[in-house]
Short mmCIF file of C-alpha atoms in Angstrom, two decimals:
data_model
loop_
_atom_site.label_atom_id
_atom_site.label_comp_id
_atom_site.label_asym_id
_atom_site.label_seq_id
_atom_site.Cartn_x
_atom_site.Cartn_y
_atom_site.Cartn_z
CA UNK A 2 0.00 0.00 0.00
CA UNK A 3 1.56 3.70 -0.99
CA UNK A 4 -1.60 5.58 -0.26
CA UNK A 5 -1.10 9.08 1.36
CA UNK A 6 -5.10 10.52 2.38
CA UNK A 7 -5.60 14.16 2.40
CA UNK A 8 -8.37 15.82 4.01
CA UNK A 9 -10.73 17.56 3.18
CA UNK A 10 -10.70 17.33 -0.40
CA UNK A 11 -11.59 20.63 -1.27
CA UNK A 12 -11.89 24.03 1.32
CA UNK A 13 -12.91 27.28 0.99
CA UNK A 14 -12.61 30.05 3.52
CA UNK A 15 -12.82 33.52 4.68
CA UNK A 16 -9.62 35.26 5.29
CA UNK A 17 -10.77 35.46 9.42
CA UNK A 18 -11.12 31.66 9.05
CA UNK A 19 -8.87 29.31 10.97
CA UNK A 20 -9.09 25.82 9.70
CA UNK A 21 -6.71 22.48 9.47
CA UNK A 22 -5.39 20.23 6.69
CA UNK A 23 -5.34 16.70 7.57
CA UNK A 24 -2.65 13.87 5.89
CA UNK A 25 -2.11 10.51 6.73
CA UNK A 26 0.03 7.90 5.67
CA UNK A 27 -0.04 3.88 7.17
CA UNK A 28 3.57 2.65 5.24
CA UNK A 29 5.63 3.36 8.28
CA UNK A 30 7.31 6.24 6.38
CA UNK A 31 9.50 8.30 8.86
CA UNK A 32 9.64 11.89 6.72
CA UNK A 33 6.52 13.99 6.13
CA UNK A 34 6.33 16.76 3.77
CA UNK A 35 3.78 19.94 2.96
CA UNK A 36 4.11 21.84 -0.51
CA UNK A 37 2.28 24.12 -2.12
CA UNK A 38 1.39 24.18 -5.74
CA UNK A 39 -0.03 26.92 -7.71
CA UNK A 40 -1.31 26.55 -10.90
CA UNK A 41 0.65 25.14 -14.00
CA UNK A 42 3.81 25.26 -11.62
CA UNK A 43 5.81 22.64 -10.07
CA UNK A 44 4.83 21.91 -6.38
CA UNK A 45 7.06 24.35 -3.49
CA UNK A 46 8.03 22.71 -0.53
CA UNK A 47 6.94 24.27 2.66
CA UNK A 48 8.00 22.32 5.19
CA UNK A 49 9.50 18.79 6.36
CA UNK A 50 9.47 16.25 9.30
CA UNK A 51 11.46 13.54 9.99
CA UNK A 52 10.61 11.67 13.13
CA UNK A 53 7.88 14.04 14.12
CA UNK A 54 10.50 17.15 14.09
CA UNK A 55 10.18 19.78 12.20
CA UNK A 56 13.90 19.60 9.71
CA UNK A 57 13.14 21.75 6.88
CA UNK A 58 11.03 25.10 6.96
CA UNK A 59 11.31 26.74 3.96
CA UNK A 60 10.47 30.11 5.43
CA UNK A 61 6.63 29.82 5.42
CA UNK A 62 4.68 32.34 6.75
CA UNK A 63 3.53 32.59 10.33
CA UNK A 64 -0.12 31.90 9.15
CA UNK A 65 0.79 28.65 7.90
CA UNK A 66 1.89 26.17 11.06
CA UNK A 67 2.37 22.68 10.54
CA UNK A 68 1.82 19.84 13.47
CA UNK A 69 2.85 16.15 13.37
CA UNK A 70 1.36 14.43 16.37
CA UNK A 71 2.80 11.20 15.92
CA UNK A 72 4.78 9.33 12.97
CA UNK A 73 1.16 8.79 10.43
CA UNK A 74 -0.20 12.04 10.65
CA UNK A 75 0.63 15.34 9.76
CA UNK A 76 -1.37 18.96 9.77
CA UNK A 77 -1.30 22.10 8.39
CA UNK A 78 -3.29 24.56 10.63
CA UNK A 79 -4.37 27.70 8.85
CA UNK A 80 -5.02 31.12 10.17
CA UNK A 81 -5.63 34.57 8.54
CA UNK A 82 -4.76 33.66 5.19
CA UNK A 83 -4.71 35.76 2.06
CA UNK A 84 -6.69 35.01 -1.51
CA UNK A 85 -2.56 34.25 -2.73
CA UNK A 86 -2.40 31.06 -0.74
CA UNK A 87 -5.58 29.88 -2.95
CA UNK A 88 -3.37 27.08 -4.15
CA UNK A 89 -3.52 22.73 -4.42
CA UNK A 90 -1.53 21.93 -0.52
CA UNK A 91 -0.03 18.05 -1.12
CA UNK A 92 1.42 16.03 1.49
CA UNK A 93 3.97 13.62 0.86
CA UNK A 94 6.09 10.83 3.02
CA UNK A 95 9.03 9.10 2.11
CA UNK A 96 10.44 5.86 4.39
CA UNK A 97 13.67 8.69 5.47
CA UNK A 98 14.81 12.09 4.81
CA UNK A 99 17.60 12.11 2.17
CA UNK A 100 18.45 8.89 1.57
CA UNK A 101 19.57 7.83 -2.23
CA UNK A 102 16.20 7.27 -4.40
CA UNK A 103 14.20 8.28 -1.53
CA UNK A 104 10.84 8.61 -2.98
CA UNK A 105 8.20 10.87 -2.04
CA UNK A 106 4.65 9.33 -2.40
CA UNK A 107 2.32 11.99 -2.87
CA UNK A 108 -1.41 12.11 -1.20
CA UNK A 109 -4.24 13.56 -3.78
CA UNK A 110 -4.06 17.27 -2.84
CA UNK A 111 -6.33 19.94 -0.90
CA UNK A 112 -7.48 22.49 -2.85
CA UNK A 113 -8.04 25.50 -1.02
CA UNK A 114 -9.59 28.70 -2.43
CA UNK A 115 -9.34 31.86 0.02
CA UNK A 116 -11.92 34.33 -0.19
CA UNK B 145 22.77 25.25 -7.38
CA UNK B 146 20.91 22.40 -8.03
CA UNK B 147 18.20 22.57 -11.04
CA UNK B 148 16.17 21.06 -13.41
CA UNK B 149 15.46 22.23 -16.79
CA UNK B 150 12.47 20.17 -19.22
CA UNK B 151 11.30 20.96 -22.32
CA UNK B 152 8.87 23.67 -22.73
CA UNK B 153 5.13 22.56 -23.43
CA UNK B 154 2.70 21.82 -24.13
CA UNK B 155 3.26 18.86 -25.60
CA UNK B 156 0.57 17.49 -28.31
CA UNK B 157 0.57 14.35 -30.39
CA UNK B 158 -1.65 12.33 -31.92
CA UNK B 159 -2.46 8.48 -30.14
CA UNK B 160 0.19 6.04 -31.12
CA UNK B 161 2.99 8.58 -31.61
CA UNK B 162 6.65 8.43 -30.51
CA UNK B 163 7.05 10.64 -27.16
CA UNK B 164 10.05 12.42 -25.87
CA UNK B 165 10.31 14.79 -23.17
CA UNK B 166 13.49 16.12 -22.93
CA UNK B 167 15.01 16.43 -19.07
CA UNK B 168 18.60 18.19 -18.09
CA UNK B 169 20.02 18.65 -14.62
CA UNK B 170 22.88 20.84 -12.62
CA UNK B 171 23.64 19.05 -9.24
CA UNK B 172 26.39 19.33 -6.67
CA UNK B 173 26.84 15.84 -6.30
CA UNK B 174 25.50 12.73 -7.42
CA UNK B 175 21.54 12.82 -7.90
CA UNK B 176 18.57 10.04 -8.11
CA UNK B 177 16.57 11.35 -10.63
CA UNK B 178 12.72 10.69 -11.34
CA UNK B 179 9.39 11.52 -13.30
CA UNK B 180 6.41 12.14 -11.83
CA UNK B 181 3.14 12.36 -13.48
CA UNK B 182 0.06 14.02 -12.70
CA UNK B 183 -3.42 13.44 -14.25
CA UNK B 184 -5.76 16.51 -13.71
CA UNK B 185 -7.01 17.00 -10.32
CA UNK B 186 -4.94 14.68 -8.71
CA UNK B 187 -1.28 14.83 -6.60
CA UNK B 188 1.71 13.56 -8.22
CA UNK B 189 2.39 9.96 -8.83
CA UNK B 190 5.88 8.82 -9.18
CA UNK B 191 6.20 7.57 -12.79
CA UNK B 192 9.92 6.13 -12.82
CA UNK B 193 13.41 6.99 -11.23
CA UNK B 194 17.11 5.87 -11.33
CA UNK B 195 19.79 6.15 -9.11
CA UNK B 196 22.68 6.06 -10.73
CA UNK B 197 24.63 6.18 -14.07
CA UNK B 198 23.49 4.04 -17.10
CA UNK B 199 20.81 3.25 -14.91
CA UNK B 200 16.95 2.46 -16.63
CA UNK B 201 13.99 3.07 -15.51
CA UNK B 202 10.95 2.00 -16.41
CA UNK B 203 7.02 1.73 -15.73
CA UNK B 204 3.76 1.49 -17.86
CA UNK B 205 5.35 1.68 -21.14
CA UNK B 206 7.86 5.01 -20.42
CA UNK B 207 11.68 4.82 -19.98
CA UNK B 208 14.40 7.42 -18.88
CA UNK B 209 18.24 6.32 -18.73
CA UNK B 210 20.33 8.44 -16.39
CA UNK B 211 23.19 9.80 -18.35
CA UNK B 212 25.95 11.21 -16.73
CA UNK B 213 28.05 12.32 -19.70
CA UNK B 214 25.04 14.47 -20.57
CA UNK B 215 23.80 15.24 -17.10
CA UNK B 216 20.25 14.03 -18.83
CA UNK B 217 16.90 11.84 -18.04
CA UNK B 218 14.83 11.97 -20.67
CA UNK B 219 11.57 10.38 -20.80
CA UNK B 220 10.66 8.49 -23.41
CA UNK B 221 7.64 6.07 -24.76
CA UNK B 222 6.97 4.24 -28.14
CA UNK B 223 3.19 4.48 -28.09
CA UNK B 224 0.90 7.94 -26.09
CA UNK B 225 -2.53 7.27 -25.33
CA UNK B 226 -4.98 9.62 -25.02
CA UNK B 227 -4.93 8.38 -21.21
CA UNK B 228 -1.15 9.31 -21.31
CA UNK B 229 -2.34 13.46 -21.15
CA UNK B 230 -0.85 14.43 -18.20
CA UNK B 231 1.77 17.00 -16.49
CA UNK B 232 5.11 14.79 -16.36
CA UNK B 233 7.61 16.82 -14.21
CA UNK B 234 11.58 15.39 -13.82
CA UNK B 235 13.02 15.91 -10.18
CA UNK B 236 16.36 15.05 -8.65
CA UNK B 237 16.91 14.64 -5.41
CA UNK B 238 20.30 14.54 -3.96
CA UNK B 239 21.56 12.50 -0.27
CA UNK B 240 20.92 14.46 2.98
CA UNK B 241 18.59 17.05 4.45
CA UNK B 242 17.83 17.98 0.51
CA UNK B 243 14.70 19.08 -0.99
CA UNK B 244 13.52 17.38 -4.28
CA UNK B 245 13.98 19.73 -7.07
CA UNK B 246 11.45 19.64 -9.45
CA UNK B 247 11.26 20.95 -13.19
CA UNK B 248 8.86 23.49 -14.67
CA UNK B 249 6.83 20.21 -15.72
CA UNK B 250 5.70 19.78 -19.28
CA UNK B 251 1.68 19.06 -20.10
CA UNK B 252 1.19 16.44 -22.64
CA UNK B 253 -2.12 16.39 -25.04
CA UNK B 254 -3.17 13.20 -26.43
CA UNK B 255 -5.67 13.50 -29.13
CA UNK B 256 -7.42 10.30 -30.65
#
């Protein structure tokens, strides 16, 4: 099984909003990721975890702030965001961070549109 | 730095034609280097990847050989479908705290 779930599938929200992101992954992968893709672009990694610490920010802003509460799951809590973020958010695990051929298996995307 | 460079798009052929996407990279060190494809709406699913020289790989009818003389992966398949339409973006991804570096991605239209 390489499935990574992504919840909800879809979001919309008001800039006052504060809502979450949800990912999971059940392959015992030890490294978590969040990017952010805009249209016709490549995804933009936002942040990484590798046994539930934070390794790699990749100087987010405040209003984006990831949690991993144990090694399957892994959040993005949003707060106060701005119509720019309206963007597809993927998750992505890998077994480790960095090793050679690591591969990322992506989860199906949120798409979130900011009003 | 590190980088990836693809072809520009989009991409469109007719079903049954010869693809080639063309894939370059700059890297400080020795890369694994993949394709991922992604069908509309959906995340990315990893397509092939190789991890070192000469190295072929291969999955659902594409290839890529890693080519070190030519610092190049580029994908290739004998036969699109119009199920083949797709963004294909090449990545490499080098050992240690690293992010993968993806191309621009090219689109690919398949037209029966």
């Amino acid at each position: 099984d390489t499935e990574v779930t992504q919840t909800p599938k879809h979001l919309v929200m008001g800039m006052t909003n504060k809502k979450s992101l949800k990912c999971e992954q059940h392959m015992g992968h030890r490294a978590m990721y969040w990017y952010k893709q805009k249209a016709k672009k490549p995804p933009e990694l936002m942040f990484v975890y590798s046994y539930e610490k934070l390794s790699i920010n990749e100087s987010v802003p405040s209003r984006f702030s990831p949690e991993c509460p144990n090694s399957s799951l892994l959040n993005l809590h949003l707060h106060a965001l701005q119509p720019e973020d309206s963007a597809l958010y993927l998750c992505a695990s890998s077994q480790n961070v960095g090793g050679v051929g690591e591969t990322q298996y992506f989860g199906p995307g949120t798409r979130l549109l900011v009003l | 730095g590190n980088s990836v460079t693809q072809m520009e798009g989009p991409v469109t052929l007719s079903e049954e034609a010869f693809l080639t996407i063309n894939c370059t990279y700059t890297a400080t060190g020795y890369p694994s280097l993949f394709w991922y494809v992604q069908y509309p709406g959906e995340g990315l699913q990893l397509l092939l990847k190789a991890t070192k020289a000469d190295d072929k790989g291969s999955n659902k009818g594409f290839e890529a050989t890693y080519r070190k003389e030519t610092t190049s992966f580029h994908l290739e398949k004998g036969s699109v479908q119009v199920s083949d339409s797709a963004v294909y973006f090449c990545a490499l991804l080098l050992s240690g705290n690293t992010p993968l570096v993806f191309g621009k991605g090219t689109r690919l239209s398949v037209i029966a």
